[in-house]
Amino acid sequence: MRTSRTTAISATALLTASLLVGTASPAHATLTGCTTWQEGYVAHSRCTGGTGTQAVYVSGVHVNPAVGWVAMTGPRVGVGETSSVNFPGTVWYRSTTLYD
């Protein structure tokens, strides 16, 4: 009788621990409605929903040929805010970088 009681208590503790681990909240941000655009030499990004922060990422060729390929990241901002970076050259790629 004593063994089955110990087994029941151990099983209950194990079940409780697994439920607590199974219901943990996700560690990653989920941003939605993210867009990037460019106006002249300035690249922008904005996300309209979700949680976390984001920043615009731009890469391309610098206006000074001696500098060559350059990558730049704008400031991290929250949902509904715009991250912008002034890129001194020709943009070849732009995207939104998501952070927690």
Tab-separated table of C-alpha atoms in Angstrom:
chain	number	residue	atom	x	y	z
A	1	MET	CA	0.000	0.000	0.000
A	2	ARG	CA	2.830	2.338	0.853
A	3	THR	CA	4.504	1.816	-2.572
A	4	SER	CA	1.380	2.696	-4.546
A	5	ARG	CA	0.875	5.873	-2.492
A	6	THR	CA	4.485	6.961	-3.175
A	7	THR	CA	4.016	6.152	-6.854
A	8	ALA	CA	0.801	8.224	-7.000
A	9	ILE	CA	2.505	11.223	-5.365
A	10	SER	CA	5.466	10.963	-7.740
A	11	ALA	CA	3.176	10.683	-10.754
A	12	THR	CA	1.188	13.744	-9.626
A	13	ALA	CA	4.376	15.767	-9.171
A	14	LEU	CA	5.650	14.721	-12.601
A	15	LEU	CA	2.326	15.608	-14.259
A	16	THR	CA	2.246	19.019	-12.556
A	17	ALA	CA	5.825	19.792	-13.644
A	18	SER	CA	5.117	18.791	-17.246
A	19	LEU	CA	2.014	21.000	-17.361
A	20	LEU	CA	3.979	23.981	-16.076
A	21	VAL	CA	6.702	23.502	-18.701
A	22	GLY	CA	4.156	22.857	-21.454
A	23	THR	CA	2.320	26.149	-20.839
A	24	ALA	CA	5.370	28.446	-20.823
A	25	SER	CA	5.004	31.545	-22.974
A	26	PRO	CA	7.014	31.784	-26.230
A	27	ALA	CA	10.351	33.576	-26.018
A	28	HIS	CA	10.266	35.098	-29.498
A	29	ALA	CA	8.575	38.268	-30.638
A	30	THR	CA	5.870	38.076	-33.265
A	31	LEU	CA	5.623	41.217	-35.350
A	32	THR	CA	3.056	41.506	-38.125
A	33	GLY	CA	2.362	43.859	-40.992
A	34	CYS	CA	6.047	44.676	-41.576
A	35	THR	CA	6.966	46.665	-44.677
A	36	THR	CA	10.079	48.366	-46.027
A	37	TRP	CA	10.321	51.226	-48.480
A	38	GLN	CA	12.796	53.767	-49.759
A	39	GLU	CA	12.605	57.495	-50.431
A	40	GLY	CA	15.765	58.725	-52.129
A	41	TYR	CA	18.736	57.691	-49.991
A	42	VAL	CA	16.591	56.967	-46.912
A	43	ALA	CA	15.271	53.438	-46.245
A	44	HIS	CA	12.417	52.819	-43.802
A	45	SER	CA	10.676	49.895	-42.104
A	46	ARG	CA	7.535	49.699	-39.965
A	47	CYS	CA	5.510	46.910	-38.346
A	48	THR	CA	1.853	47.569	-37.562
A	49	GLY	CA	1.103	44.792	-35.075
A	50	GLY	CA	2.460	42.209	-32.661
A	51	THR	CA	5.102	42.497	-29.958
A	52	GLY	CA	8.836	43.173	-29.910
A	53	THR	CA	11.040	45.649	-31.731
A	54	GLN	CA	12.314	45.964	-35.287
A	55	ALA	CA	14.913	47.844	-37.322
A	56	VAL	CA	15.482	48.483	-40.998
A	57	TYR	CA	18.477	46.704	-42.564
A	58	VAL	CA	20.034	48.006	-45.797
A	59	SER	CA	22.994	46.908	-47.885
A	60	GLY	CA	24.424	48.106	-51.149
A	61	VAL	CA	27.264	49.943	-52.860
A	62	HIS	CA	28.597	53.140	-51.271
A	63	VAL	CA	28.597	56.311	-53.361
A	64	ASN	CA	32.420	56.374	-53.001
A	65	PRO	CA	33.727	53.428	-55.079
A	66	ALA	CA	36.757	53.085	-52.777
A	67	VAL	CA	34.441	52.160	-49.879
A	68	GLY	CA	32.611	49.419	-51.792
A	69	TRP	CA	29.837	47.293	-50.286
A	70	VAL	CA	28.206	48.650	-47.093
A	71	ALA	CA	25.571	47.286	-44.693
A	72	MET	CA	23.684	49.494	-42.250
A	73	THR	CA	20.977	49.004	-39.628
A	74	GLY	CA	18.585	51.676	-38.398
A	75	PRO	CA	17.533	52.178	-34.775
A	76	ARG	CA	15.391	49.577	-33.000
A	77	VAL	CA	11.827	50.830	-32.597
A	78	GLY	CA	8.530	49.450	-31.314
A	79	VAL	CA	5.284	48.527	-33.020
A	80	GLY	CA	3.841	51.364	-35.102
A	81	GLU	CA	7.112	53.308	-35.159
A	82	THR	CA	9.361	53.786	-38.192
A	83	SER	CA	13.030	52.802	-38.279
A	84	SER	CA	14.983	54.845	-40.844
A	85	VAL	CA	18.561	54.951	-42.073
A	86	ASN	CA	20.212	57.338	-44.518
A	87	PHE	CA	22.162	55.125	-46.915
A	88	PRO	CA	24.989	56.888	-48.799
A	89	GLY	CA	24.827	55.007	-52.092
A	90	THR	CA	22.822	52.547	-54.169
A	91	VAL	CA	20.595	50.208	-52.160
A	92	TRP	CA	20.649	46.623	-53.421
A	93	TYR	CA	18.815	44.992	-50.527
A	94	ARG	CA	16.558	46.155	-47.702
A	95	SER	CA	14.609	44.242	-45.060
A	96	THR	CA	13.177	44.392	-41.562
A	97	THR	CA	15.174	42.794	-38.741
A	98	LEU	CA	12.944	41.519	-35.915
A	99	TYR	CA	14.026	41.472	-32.268
A	100	ASP	CA	12.439	40.133	-29.044
